[in-house]
CSV table of C-alpha atoms in Angstrom, one decimal:
chain,number,residue,atom,x,y,z
L,27,ALA,CA,-164.9,56.5,77.4
L,28,GLN,CA,-167.5,57.0,75.1
L,29,THR,CA,-167.9,54.3,72.1
L,30,VAL,CA,-170.0,54.3,69.2
L,31,THR,CA,-171.4,50.9,67.7
L,32,GLN,CA,-172.5,50.2,64.2
L,33,SER,CA,-173.8,46.6,64.2
L,34,GLN,CA,-174.4,46.4,60.5
L,35,PRO,CA,-171.1,46.1,58.3
L,36,GLU,CA,-173.2,46.2,55.1
L,37,MET,CA,-176.6,47.0,54.2
L,38,SER,CA,-178.5,47.3,50.8
L,39,VAL,CA,-181.7,48.6,50.0
L,40,GLN,CA,-183.8,48.9,46.4
L,41,GLU,CA,-183.8,52.3,45.0
L,42,ALA,CA,-186.7,54.4,45.8
L,43,GLU,CA,-187.6,52.2,48.9
L,44,THR,CA,-186.8,53.1,52.7
L,45,VAL,CA,-183.7,52.0,54.4
L,46,THR,CA,-182.8,52.6,58.3
L,47,LEU,CA,-179.1,52.2,59.5
L,48,SER,CA,-178.4,51.4,63.2
L,49,CYS,CA,-176.3,53.0,65.9
L,50,THR,CA,-176.0,53.0,69.6
L,51,TYR,CA,-173.4,54.8,72.0
L,52,ASP,CA,-172.4,54.7,75.2
L,53,THR,CA,-171.6,57.5,77.2
L,54,SER,CA,-172.4,59.0,80.9
L,55,GLU,CA,-172.6,62.3,79.8
L,56,SER,CA,-175.5,64.4,79.5
L,57,ASP,CA,-174.4,67.4,77.1
L,58,TYR,CA,-173.4,65.3,73.7
L,59,TYR,CA,-174.0,65.7,69.8
L,60,LEU,CA,-174.6,62.9,67.5
L,61,PHE,CA,-174.0,62.8,63.9
L,62,TRP,CA,-174.1,60.9,60.7
L,63,TYR,CA,-171.4,61.1,57.9
L,64,LYS,CA,-171.5,59.6,54.7
L,65,GLN,CA,-168.3,58.8,52.8
L,66,PRO,CA,-168.7,57.9,48.9
L,67,PRO,CA,-166.3,56.4,47.0
L,68,SER,CA,-164.3,59.9,46.7
L,69,ARG,CA,-163.3,59.4,50.5
L,70,GLN,CA,-164.5,62.7,51.6
L,71,MET,CA,-166.6,62.8,54.7
L,72,ILE,CA,-169.9,64.6,54.2
L,73,LEU,CA,-172.1,65.8,57.0
L,74,VAL,CA,-175.6,64.4,56.7
L,75,ILE,CA,-177.4,65.4,59.9
L,76,ARG,CA,-176.6,66.2,63.1
L,77,GLN,CA,-178.7,65.9,66.9
L,78,GLU,CA,-178.3,67.8,69.8
L,79,ALA,CA,-178.9,65.5,72.9
L,80,TYR,CA,-181.1,68.1,74.7
L,81,LYS,CA,-183.5,68.0,71.6
L,82,GLN,CA,-186.3,65.8,71.9
L,83,GLN,CA,-187.4,66.5,68.4
L,84,ASN,CA,-185.5,64.0,65.8
L,85,ALA,CA,-183.7,65.9,63.3
L,86,THR,CA,-184.6,66.1,59.6
L,87,GLU,CA,-182.9,66.9,56.5
L,88,ASN,CA,-184.9,66.2,53.3
L,89,ARG,CA,-184.9,62.6,52.8
L,90,PHE,CA,-182.8,61.7,55.9
L,91,SER,CA,-184.1,61.8,59.5
L,92,VAL,CA,-183.0,60.1,62.4
L,93,ASN,CA,-185.1,58.4,65.4
L,94,PHE,CA,-182.6,59.4,68.3
L,95,GLN,CA,-183.7,57.0,71.5
L,96,LYS,CA,-181.4,59.0,74.3
L,97,ALA,CA,-182.4,56.5,77.3
L,98,ALA,CA,-181.9,53.9,75.2
L,99,LYS,CA,-178.6,55.5,73.8
L,100,SER,CA,-179.7,54.9,70.0
L,101,PHE,CA,-179.2,57.1,66.9
L,102,SER,CA,-180.6,55.5,64.2
L,103,LEU,CA,-180.6,57.0,60.2
L,104,LYS,CA,-183.6,56.5,57.6
L,105,ILE,CA,-183.1,56.9,54.4
L,106,SER,CA,-186.2,57.8,52.7
L,107,ASP,CA,-186.8,57.0,48.8
L,108,SER,CA,-183.1,55.9,48.3
L,109,GLN,CA,-181.3,57.1,45.3
L,110,LEU,CA,-178.4,55.8,43.7
L,111,GLY,CA,-176.3,58.8,44.8
L,112,ASP,CA,-176.8,57.3,48.6
L,113,ALA,CA,-174.7,54.6,48.2
L,114,ALA,CA,-171.8,55.2,50.5
L,115,MET,CA,-169.9,54.5,53.8
L,116,TYR,CA,-172.3,55.9,56.3
L,117,PHE,CA,-170.4,57.0,59.6
L,118,CYS,CA,-172.0,57.2,63.3
L,119,ALA,CA,-170.4,59.7,65.5
L,120,TYR,CA,-170.4,61.1,68.7
L,121,LYS,CA,-169.0,64.4,70.2
L,122,ARG,CA,-169.1,65.6,74.0
L,123,GLY,CA,-170.8,69.1,74.4
L,124,SER,CA,-168.4,70.5,76.8
L,125,PHE,CA,-165.9,73.0,76.2
L,126,GLY,CA,-162.2,71.7,75.4
L,127,ASN,CA,-163.8,68.2,74.3
L,128,GLU,CA,-162.6,68.3,70.8
L,129,LYS,CA,-162.7,64.2,69.8
L,130,LEU,CA,-165.3,62.9,67.4
L,131,THR,CA,-165.8,59.5,68.1
L,132,PHE,CA,-166.8,57.4,64.9
L,133,GLY,CA,-168.7,53.8,64.6
L,134,THR,CA,-167.0,51.4,62.3
L,135,GLY,CA,-169.2,52.6,59.5
L,136,THR,CA,-172.0,50.5,57.6
L,137,ARG,CA,-171.8,50.1,53.9
L,138,LEU,CA,-174.6,51.0,51.8
L,139,THR,CA,-175.6,49.8,48.4
L,140,ILE,CA,-178.6,50.9,46.5
L,141,ILE,CA,-180.1,48.2,44.0
L,142,PRO,CA,-181.3,49.8,40.8
R,29,SER,CA,-169.7,78.2,54.5
R,30,GLN,CA,-166.1,77.4,55.1
R,31,THR,CA,-163.9,75.2,52.8
R,32,ILE,CA,-161.0,72.9,53.6
R,33,HIS,CA,-158.0,72.6,50.8
R,34,GLN,CA,-155.8,69.1,51.5
R,35,TRP,CA,-152.8,68.8,49.4
R,36,PRO,CA,-151.2,66.7,47.8
R,37,ALA,CA,-154.2,64.5,47.3
R,38,THR,CA,-152.7,61.3,46.7
R,39,LEU,CA,-148.6,60.6,47.9
R,40,VAL,CA,-146.6,57.5,47.5
R,41,GLN,CA,-143.4,57.7,49.6
R,42,PRO,CA,-140.4,55.5,50.8
R,43,VAL,CA,-140.1,54.3,54.2
R,44,GLY,CA,-137.8,56.5,56.2
R,45,SER,CA,-138.6,59.6,53.8
R,46,PRO,CA,-139.8,62.8,55.5
R,47,LEU,CA,-143.6,63.6,55.2
R,48,SER,CA,-145.7,67.1,54.8
R,49,LEU,CA,-149.2,67.3,54.3
R,50,GLU,CA,-150.6,70.7,54.1
R,51,CYS,CA,-154.3,71.8,54.8
R,52,THR,CA,-156.0,75.3,54.6
R,53,VAL,CA,-159.5,76.7,55.8
R,54,GLU,CA,-161.0,79.4,54.2
R,55,GLY,CA,-164.4,81.3,55.0
R,56,THR,CA,-164.0,81.1,58.6
R,57,SER,CA,-161.3,82.3,60.8
R,58,ASN,CA,-160.0,81.2,64.4
R,59,PRO,CA,-161.4,77.8,63.5
R,60,ASN,CA,-160.5,74.6,65.3
R,61,LEU,CA,-158.4,72.3,63.2
R,62,TYR,CA,-158.0,68.7,63.3
R,63,TRP,CA,-156.0,65.9,61.6
R,64,TYR,CA,-157.9,62.1,61.3
R,65,ARG,CA,-156.5,59.1,60.1
R,66,GLN,CA,-158.4,56.3,58.5
R,67,ALA,CA,-156.8,53.1,57.8
R,68,ALA,CA,-158.0,50.8,55.3
R,69,GLY,CA,-161.4,48.9,56.2
R,70,ARG,CA,-161.4,50.9,59.6
R,71,GLY,CA,-163.2,54.0,61.0
R,72,LEU,CA,-161.4,57.0,61.9
R,73,GLN,CA,-158.8,58.0,64.5
R,74,LEU,CA,-158.0,61.5,65.8
R,75,LEU,CA,-154.3,62.3,65.6
R,76,PHE,CA,-154.2,66.0,66.2
R,77,TYR,CA,-156.3,69.0,67.1
R,78,SER,CA,-155.6,72.6,67.4
R,79,VAL,CA,-157.4,75.6,69.0
R,80,GLY,CA,-155.1,78.2,67.7
R,81,ILE,CA,-151.6,79.1,66.4
R,82,GLY,CA,-149.1,77.2,67.8
R,83,GLN,CA,-151.4,75.2,70.0
R,84,ILE,CA,-151.3,71.3,69.3
R,85,SER,CA,-152.7,68.6,71.2
R,86,SER,CA,-151.9,65.3,70.5
R,87,GLU,CA,-154.5,62.0,70.8
R,88,VAL,CA,-152.0,59.0,70.2
R,89,PRO,CA,-148.5,58.5,70.4
R,90,GLN,CA,-146.9,58.0,67.1
R,91,ASN,CA,-144.6,59.0,64.5
R,92,LEU,CA,-146.4,62.3,63.4
R,93,SER,CA,-146.5,65.5,64.3
R,94,ALA,CA,-148.7,68.4,63.6
R,95,SER,CA,-148.4,72.3,63.2
R,96,ARG,CA,-150.2,75.6,62.8
R,97,PRO,CA,-148.2,78.1,61.5
R,98,GLN,CA,-151.1,80.3,61.1
R,99,ASP,CA,-154.9,80.7,61.9
R,100,ARG,CA,-156.1,78.7,59.1
R,101,GLN,CA,-153.3,76.5,58.0
R,102,PHE,CA,-152.7,73.0,59.8
R,103,ILE,CA,-149.8,70.7,58.7
R,104,LEU,CA,-149.1,67.1,59.3
R,105,SER,CA,-145.5,65.9,59.3
R,106,SER,CA,-142.9,62.9,59.9
R,107,LYS,CA,-139.4,62.8,59.8
R,108,LYS,CA,-139.2,59.2,59.0
R,109,LEU,CA,-142.2,57.3,57.6
R,110,LEU,CA,-143.0,53.7,58.5
R,111,LEU,CA,-145.1,51.6,56.4
R,112,SER,CA,-147.7,51.4,59.5
R,113,ASP,CA,-148.0,55.2,58.9
R,114,SER,CA,-150.0,54.3,55.2
R,115,GLY,CA,-153.5,55.4,55.1
R,116,PHE,CA,-156.0,58.0,54.4
R,117,TYR,CA,-155.7,61.2,56.4
R,118,LEU,CA,-158.3,64.0,56.5
R,119,CYS,CA,-158.4,67.5,57.9
R,120,ALA,CA,-161.4,68.9,59.5
R,121,CYS,CA,-162.5,72.1,60.9
R,122,ARG,CA,-164.7,73.4,63.5
R,123,ARG,CA,-166.3,76.8,63.4
R,124,THR,CA,-165.7,77.7,67.1
R,125,VAL,CA,-168.8,80.1,66.8
R,126,SER,CA,-171.4,78.0,65.2
R,127,GLY,CA,-171.6,75.0,67.6
R,128,ASN,CA,-170.1,71.6,67.4
R,129,THR,CA,-170.3,70.3,63.9
R,130,ILE,CA,-167.2,69.1,62.2
R,131,TYR,CA,-166.8,69.5,58.4
R,132,PHE,CA,-164.0,67.7,56.8
R,133,GLY,CA,-161.6,68.1,53.8
R,134,GLU,CA,-161.6,66.0,50.8
R,135,GLY,CA,-158.7,64.2,52.3
R,136,SER,CA,-154.9,62.9,51.4
R,137,TRP,CA,-154.3,59.3,50.4
R,138,LEU,CA,-150.6,58.0,51.9
R,139,THR,CA,-148.8,54.7,50.5
R,140,VAL,CA,-145.8,54.3,52.4
R,141,VAL,CA,-143.5,51.7,50.4
């Protein structure tokens, strides 16, 4: 079974600095997708960034980028120029790519605090 | 892009009472729909998913059930709530024509007392 591990329950960063959140996963599949979701105090889950396993290039969305190391099964999220609005729980998630596999497996989350 | 509506946003129900949480999706047709639960301080657990009207798959045995009476409507129900049913319930959607990204609604807080 696929598992997703986030080893940092809490992280903090100074406003305008850069922070990296860690995620590792375990799978025997070759076709899969990885995601980072943000859950602010409102509790809504917001997609931050996604990565297709078949793509070697790391995904980037404005201040958010990932370091995808497929062989190491590592998928870290880097937030540059941290802003107060980035404070939230961040969840790493995995989904098999094959048809009919609908389950999104989540890690336990990392709570990110931004220090003004 | 799709919009996911959930209601009620907050619900306090006594043990043994029935439950109905509703989710509707706008901006897409024939989506895959999901119900997730997030217990306090924990990650998300997939409860049910549906690939079409009347088609429901259950991921975990439990006190809850789901139904999909219309293409863009997904309902989570219970005949008799348990204390352990308390949590944050999230409806989610995947557009079948646009890949594997799953988008979430705003969630419903359920407290069973």
